Short mmCIF file of C-alpha atoms and ligand atoms in Angstrom, two decimals:
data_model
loop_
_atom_site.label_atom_id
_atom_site.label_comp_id
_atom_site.label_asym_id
_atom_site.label_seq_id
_atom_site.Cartn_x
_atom_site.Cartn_y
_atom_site.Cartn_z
CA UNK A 1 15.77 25.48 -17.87
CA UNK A 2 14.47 25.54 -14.00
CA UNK A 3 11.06 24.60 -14.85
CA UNK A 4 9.86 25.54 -11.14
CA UNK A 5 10.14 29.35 -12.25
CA UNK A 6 9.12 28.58 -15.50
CA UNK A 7 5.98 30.10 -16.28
CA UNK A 8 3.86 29.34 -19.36
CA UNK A 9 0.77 31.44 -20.29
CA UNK A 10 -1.76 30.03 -22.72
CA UNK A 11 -4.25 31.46 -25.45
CA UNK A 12 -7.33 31.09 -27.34
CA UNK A 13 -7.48 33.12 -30.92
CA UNK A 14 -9.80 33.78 -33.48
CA UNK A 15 -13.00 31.59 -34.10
CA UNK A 16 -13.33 29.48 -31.15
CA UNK A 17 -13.37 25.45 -31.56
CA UNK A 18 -15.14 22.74 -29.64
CA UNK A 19 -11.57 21.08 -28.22
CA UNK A 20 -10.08 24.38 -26.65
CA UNK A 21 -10.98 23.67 -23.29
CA UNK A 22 -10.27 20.14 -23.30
CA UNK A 23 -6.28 21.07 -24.73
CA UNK A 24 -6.39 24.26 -22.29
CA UNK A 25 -7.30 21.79 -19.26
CA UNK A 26 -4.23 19.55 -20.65
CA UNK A 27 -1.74 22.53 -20.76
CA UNK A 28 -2.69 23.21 -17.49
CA UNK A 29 -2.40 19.79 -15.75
CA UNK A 30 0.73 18.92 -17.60
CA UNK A 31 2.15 22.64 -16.07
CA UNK A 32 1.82 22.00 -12.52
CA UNK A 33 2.73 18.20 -13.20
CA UNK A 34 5.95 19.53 -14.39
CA UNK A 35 6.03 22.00 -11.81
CA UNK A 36 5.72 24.65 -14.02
CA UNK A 37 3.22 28.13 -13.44
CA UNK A 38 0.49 28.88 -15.57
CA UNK A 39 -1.60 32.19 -17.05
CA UNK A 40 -4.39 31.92 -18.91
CA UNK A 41 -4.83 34.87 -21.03
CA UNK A 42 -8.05 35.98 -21.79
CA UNK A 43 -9.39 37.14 -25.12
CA UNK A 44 -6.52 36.03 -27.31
CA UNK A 45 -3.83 38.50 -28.60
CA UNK A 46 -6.32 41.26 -27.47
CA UNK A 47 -6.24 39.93 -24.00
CA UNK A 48 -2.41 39.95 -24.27
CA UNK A 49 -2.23 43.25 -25.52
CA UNK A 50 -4.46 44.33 -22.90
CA UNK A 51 -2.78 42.39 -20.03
CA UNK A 52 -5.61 40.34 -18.94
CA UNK A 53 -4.85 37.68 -17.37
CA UNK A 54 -5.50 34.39 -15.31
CA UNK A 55 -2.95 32.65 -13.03
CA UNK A 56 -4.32 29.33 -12.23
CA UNK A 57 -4.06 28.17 -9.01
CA UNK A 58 -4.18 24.70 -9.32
CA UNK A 59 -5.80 21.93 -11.53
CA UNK A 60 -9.00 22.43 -10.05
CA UNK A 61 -9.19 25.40 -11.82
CA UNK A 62 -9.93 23.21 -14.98
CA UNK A 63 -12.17 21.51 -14.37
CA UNK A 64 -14.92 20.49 -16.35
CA UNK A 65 -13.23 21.71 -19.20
CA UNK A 66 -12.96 18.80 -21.21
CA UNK A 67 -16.69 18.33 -22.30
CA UNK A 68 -17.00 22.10 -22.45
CA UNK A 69 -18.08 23.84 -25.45
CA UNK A 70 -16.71 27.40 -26.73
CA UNK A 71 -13.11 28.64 -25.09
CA UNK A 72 -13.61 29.18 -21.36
CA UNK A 73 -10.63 31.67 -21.89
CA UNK A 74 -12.58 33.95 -24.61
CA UNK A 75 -11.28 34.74 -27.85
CA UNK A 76 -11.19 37.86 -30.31
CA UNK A 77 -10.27 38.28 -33.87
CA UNK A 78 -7.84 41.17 -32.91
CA UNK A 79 -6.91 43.76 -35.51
CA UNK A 80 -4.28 45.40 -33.26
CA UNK A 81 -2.26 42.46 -33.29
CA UNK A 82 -1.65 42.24 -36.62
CA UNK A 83 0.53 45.81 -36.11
CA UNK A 84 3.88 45.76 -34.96
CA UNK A 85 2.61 48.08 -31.80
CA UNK A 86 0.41 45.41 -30.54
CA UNK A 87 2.96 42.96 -30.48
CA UNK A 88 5.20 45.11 -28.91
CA UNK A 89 2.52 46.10 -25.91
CA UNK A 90 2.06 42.56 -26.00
CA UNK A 91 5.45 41.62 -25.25
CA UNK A 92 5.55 44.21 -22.91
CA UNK A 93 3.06 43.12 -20.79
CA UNK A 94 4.36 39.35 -20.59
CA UNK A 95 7.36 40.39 -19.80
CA UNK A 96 5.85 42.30 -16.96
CA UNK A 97 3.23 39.25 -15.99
CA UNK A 98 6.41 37.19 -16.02
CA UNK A 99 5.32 34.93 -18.97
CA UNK A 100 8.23 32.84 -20.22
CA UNK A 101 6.20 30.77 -22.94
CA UNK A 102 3.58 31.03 -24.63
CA UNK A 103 1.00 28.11 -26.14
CA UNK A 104 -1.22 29.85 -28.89
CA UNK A 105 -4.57 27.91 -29.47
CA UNK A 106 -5.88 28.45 -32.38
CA UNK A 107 -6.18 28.56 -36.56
CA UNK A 108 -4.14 30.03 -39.50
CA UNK A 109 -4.38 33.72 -37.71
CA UNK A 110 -3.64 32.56 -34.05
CA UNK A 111 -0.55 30.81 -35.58
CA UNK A 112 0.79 33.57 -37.67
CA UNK A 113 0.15 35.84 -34.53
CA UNK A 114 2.79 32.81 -33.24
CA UNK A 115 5.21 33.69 -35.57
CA UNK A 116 5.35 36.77 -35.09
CA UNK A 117 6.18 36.99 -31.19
CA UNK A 118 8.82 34.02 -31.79
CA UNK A 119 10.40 36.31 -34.54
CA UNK A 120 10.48 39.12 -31.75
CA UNK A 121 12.23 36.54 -29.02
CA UNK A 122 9.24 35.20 -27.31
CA UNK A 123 9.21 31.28 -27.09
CA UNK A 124 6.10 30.30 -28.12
CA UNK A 125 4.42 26.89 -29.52
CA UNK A 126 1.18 27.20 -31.69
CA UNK A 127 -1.31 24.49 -31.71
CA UNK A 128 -3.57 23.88 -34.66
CA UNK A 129 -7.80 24.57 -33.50
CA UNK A 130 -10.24 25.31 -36.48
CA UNK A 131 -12.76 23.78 -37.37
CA UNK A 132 -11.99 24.44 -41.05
CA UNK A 133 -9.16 21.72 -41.04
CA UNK A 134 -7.48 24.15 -43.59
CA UNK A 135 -3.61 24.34 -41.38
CA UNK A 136 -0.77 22.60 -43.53
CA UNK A 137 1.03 20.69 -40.91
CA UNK A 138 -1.24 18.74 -39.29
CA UNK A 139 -3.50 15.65 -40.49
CA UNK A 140 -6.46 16.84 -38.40
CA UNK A 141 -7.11 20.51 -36.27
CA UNK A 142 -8.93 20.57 -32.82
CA UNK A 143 -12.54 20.58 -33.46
CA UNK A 144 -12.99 19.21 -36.94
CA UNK A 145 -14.13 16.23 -36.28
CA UNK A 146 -17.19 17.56 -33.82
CA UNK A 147 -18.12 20.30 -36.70
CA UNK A 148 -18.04 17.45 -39.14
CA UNK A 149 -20.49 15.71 -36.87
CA UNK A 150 -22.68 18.30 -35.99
CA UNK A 151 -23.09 18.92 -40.53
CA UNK A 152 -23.48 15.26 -40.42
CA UNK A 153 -26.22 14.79 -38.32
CA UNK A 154 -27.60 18.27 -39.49
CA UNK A 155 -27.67 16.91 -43.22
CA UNK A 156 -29.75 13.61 -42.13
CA UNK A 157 -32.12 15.80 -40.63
CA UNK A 158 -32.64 17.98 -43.85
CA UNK A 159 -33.02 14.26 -45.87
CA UNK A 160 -35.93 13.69 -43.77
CA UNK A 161 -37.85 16.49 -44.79
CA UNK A 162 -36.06 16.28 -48.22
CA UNK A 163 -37.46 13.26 -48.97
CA UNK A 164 -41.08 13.69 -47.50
CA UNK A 165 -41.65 16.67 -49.72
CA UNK A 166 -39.67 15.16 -52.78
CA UNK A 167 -37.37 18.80 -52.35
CA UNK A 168 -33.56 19.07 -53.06
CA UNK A 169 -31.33 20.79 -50.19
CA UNK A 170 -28.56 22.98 -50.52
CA UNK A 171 -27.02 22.58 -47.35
CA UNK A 172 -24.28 25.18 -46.99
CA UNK A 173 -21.03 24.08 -44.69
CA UNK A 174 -18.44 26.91 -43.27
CA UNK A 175 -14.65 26.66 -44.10
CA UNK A 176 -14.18 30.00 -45.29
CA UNK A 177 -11.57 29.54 -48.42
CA UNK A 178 -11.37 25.77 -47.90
CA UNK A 179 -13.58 22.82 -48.78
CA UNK A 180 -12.72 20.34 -46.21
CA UNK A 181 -15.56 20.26 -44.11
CA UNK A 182 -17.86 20.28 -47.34
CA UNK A 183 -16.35 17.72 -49.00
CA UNK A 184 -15.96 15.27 -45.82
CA UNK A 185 -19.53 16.38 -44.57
CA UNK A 186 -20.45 15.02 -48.38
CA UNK A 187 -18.87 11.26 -47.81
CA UNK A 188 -20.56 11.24 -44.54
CA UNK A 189 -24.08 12.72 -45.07
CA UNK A 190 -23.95 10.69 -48.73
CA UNK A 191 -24.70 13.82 -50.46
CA UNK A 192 -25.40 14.07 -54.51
CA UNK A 193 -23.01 16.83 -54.77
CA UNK A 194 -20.35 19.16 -53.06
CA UNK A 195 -19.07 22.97 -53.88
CA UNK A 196 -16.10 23.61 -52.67
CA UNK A 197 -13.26 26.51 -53.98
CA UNK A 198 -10.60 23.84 -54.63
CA UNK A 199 -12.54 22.51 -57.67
CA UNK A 200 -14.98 24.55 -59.07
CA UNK A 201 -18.06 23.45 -61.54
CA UNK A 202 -20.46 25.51 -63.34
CA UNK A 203 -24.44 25.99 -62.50
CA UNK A 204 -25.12 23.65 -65.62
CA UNK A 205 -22.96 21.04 -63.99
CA UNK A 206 -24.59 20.85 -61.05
CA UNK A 207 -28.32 21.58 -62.62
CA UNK A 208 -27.30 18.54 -64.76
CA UNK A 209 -26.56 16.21 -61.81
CA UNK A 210 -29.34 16.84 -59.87
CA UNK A 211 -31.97 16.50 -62.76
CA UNK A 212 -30.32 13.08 -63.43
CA UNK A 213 -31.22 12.58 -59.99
CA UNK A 214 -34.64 13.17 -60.37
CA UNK A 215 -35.21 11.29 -63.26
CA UNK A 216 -33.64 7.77 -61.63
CA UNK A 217 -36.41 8.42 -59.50
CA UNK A 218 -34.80 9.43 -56.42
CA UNK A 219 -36.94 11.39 -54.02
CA UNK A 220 -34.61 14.09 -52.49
CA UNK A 221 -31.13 15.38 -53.51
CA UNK A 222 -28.50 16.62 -51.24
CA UNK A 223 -26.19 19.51 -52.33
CA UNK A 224 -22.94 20.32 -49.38
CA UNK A 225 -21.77 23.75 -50.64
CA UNK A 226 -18.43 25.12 -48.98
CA UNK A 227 -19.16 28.62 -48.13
CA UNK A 228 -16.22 29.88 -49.89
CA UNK A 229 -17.99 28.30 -53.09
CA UNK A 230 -17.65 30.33 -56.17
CA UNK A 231 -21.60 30.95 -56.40
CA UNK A 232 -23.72 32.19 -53.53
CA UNK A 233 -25.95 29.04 -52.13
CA UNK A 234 -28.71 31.92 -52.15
CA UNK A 235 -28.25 32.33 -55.80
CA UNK A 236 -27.21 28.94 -56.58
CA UNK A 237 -30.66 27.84 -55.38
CA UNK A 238 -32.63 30.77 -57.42
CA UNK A 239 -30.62 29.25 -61.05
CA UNK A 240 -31.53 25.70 -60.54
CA UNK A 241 -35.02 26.78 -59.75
CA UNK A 242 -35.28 28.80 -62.65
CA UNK A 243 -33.33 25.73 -64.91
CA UNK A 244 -36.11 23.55 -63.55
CA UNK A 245 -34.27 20.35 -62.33
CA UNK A 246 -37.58 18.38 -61.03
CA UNK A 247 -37.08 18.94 -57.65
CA UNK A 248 -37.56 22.49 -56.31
CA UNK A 249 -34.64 23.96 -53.98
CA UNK A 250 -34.10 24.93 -50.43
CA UNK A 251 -31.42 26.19 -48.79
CA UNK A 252 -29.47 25.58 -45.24
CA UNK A 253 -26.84 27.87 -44.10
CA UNK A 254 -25.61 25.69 -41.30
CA UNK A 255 -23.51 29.00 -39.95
CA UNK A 256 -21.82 29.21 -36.32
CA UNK A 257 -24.41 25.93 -34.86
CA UNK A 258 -21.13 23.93 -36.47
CA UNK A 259 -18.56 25.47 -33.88
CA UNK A 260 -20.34 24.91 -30.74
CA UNK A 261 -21.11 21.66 -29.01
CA UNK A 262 -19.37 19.78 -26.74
CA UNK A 263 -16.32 17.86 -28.33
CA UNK A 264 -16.44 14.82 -29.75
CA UNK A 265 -14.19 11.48 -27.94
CA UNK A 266 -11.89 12.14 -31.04
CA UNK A 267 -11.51 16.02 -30.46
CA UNK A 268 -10.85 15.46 -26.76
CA UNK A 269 -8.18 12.84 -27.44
CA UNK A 270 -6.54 14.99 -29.76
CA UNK A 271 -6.61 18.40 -27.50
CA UNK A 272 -5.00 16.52 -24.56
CA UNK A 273 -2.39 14.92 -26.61
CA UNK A 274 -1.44 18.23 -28.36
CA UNK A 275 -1.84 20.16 -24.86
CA UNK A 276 0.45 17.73 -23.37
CA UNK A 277 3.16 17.30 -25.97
CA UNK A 278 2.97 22.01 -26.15
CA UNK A 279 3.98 22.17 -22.86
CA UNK A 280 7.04 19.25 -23.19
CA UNK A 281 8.19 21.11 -25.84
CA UNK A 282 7.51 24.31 -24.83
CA UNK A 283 9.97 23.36 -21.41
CA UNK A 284 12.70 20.95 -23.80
CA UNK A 285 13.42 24.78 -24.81
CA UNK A 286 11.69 24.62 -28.26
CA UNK A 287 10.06 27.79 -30.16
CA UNK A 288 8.43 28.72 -32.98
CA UNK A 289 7.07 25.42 -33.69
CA UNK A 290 3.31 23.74 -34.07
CA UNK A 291 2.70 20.23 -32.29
CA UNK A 292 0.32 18.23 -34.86
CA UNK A 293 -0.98 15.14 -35.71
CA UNK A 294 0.43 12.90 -38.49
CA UNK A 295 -1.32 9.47 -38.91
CA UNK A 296 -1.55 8.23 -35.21
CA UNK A 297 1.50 10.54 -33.68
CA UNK A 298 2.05 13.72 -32.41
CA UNK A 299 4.64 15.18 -35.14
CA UNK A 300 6.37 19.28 -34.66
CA UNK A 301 6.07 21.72 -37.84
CA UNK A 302 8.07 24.73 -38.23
CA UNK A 303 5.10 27.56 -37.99
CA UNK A 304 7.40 29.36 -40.88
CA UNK A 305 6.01 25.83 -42.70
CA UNK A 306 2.74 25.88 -41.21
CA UNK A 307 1.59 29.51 -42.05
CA UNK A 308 3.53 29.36 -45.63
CA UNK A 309 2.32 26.13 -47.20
CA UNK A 310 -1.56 26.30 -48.31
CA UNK A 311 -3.53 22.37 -46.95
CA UNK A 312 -4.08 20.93 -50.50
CA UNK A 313 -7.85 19.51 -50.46
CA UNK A 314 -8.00 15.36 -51.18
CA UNK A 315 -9.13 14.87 -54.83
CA UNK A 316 -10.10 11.08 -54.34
CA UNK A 317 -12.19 12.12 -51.43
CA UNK A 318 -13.93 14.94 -53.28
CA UNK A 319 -14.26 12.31 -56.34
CA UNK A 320 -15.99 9.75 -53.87
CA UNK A 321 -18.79 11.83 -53.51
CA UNK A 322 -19.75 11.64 -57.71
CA UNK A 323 -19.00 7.62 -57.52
CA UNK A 324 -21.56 6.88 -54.58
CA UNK A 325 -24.40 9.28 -55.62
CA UNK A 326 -26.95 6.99 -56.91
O1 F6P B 1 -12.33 29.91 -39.11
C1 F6P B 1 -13.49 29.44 -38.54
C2 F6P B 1 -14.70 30.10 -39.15
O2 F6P B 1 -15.86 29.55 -38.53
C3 F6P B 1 -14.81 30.00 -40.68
O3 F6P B 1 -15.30 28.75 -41.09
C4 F6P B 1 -15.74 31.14 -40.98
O4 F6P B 1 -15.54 31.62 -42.30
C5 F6P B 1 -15.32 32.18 -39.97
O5 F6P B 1 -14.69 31.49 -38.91
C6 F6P B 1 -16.44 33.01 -39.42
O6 F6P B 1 -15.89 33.94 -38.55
P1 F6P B 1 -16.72 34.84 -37.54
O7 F6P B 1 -17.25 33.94 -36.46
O8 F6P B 1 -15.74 35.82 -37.01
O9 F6P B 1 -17.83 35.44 -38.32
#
């Protein structure tokens, strides 16, 4: 492959995670290091289907992306892509822009989206960001870790005025159908108890567990609810009012606070390593694959794999929560 006409356009899909800059900036940098060209398309697959794009000039035009928050290149949830005529006006406009490869930023959506155009011919590498941590294929996805921090210190905040006014908090996380963020927030924040869809427990259950931690005498209790739960945190609150469980109930929905912020040390390390190892990849000639993390190394997945195979939840982790709630 001549890599000096090689020219590599990069995306940002679906709900944006702190780390996107920081593994755009990478893609970039690594491009013209290899002597590659680079696009940056904005708005994700609705950007690509409406041909708008960004050729870089040169690595300055990165920078300060690395501590940056949000996706510089803008994202959309796009609906059009999803049809076989977006990705065919979306073809049709790299192929006019000159795009050779694509690197598609994003979560489970972005990566099918991936799929797709590789199916079609287009060489494309998907990289795992969301902060729901819910992509099979990869240990952690950009911009976990800085959610997971942001619920963390969020939740010690709440235990301040938990405690003071002897109140339990039902802190809800987002995740949509998956429980990661919950559950980890819930070893971190030392929480009582955690919802979360992968293992569900009735009202009674939980009722139960927080009366038993009023009557050890505790003076708050902390409740992480995933908010793909089975019960609304809304209603869940109401019931354990109503079941009286000593303390009285308020509730937290954390929301979109836990996908801005600048990115943690550990979600800029991980961006630039997966930015750099895309663009290797993406000019070694491979397609239709997702760099990742397994353990400490950068490892490839198959994004057949990757969008197929649902990211089981950790029962020992959920578990931990129950053991060191006293
Ligand atoms: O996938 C990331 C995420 O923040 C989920 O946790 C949440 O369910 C969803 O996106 C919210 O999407 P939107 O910002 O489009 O409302």
């Amino acid at each position: 492959m001549n890599k000096n006409n090689y020219t590599i356009g990069v995306l940002t899909s679906g709900g944006d995670a702190p780390g996107m800059n920081a593994c755009v900036r990478a893609v970039t940098r690594t491009s013209f290091l290899k002597g590659a060209k680079i696009v940056g398309v904005m708005n994700g697959y609705e950007g690509l289907i409406n041909g708008e794009f960004k050729r870089w000039k040169n690595a300055r035009d990165v920078s300060g992306f690395l501590r940056k928050g949000g996706t510089a290149l803008q994202t959309k949830r796009s609906e059009r892509f999803r049809e076989k005529s977006g990705q065919r006006e979306a073809i049709r406009n790299m192929n006019e822009e000159g795009i050779d490869g694509l690197i598609a930023i994003g979560g489970d959506g972005t990566l099918t989206g991936a799929h797709a155009l590789a199916k079609q011919g287009i060489q494309v590498i998907g990289v795992p960001a969301s902060i729901d941590n819910d992509i099979w294929g990869t240990d952690m996805s950009i911009g976990v870790d800085t959610a997971l921090n942001t619920i963390t210190e969020a939740v010690d905040k709440l235990r301040d005025t938990a405690s003071s006014h002897t109140r339990a908090f039902l802190v809800e996380t987002m995740g949509r159908n998956s429980g990661y963020l919950a559950v980890q927030a819930g070893i971190t924040s030392g929480a009582d108890i955690v919802l979360c869809p992968e293992f569900p427990i009735t009202v009674e259950d939980v009722a139960e567990q927080v009366e038993d931690a009023y009557r050890r005498g505790k003076n708050h209790a902390i409740i992480i609810a995933a908010e793909g739960a089975q019960i609304r945190s809304t209603d869940l609150a109401k019931r354990l009012d109503e079941l009286d469980v000593g303390f009285k109930t308020r509730v937290t929905i954390l929301g979109h606070i836990q996908r801005g912020g600048s990115p943690t040390a550990f979600d800029r390390l991980l961006a630039t390593r997966l930015g750099i190892r895309a663009v290797e990849v993406l000019l070694e000639g491979t397609t239709d694959y997702m760099v990742g993390l397994r353990g400490r190394d950068i490892t490839m997945a198959p994004l057949e794999d990757v969008i197929s195979n649902p990211r089981p939840l950790n029962m020992e982790h959920y578990n931990m929560v129950r053991q060191l709630a006293k």
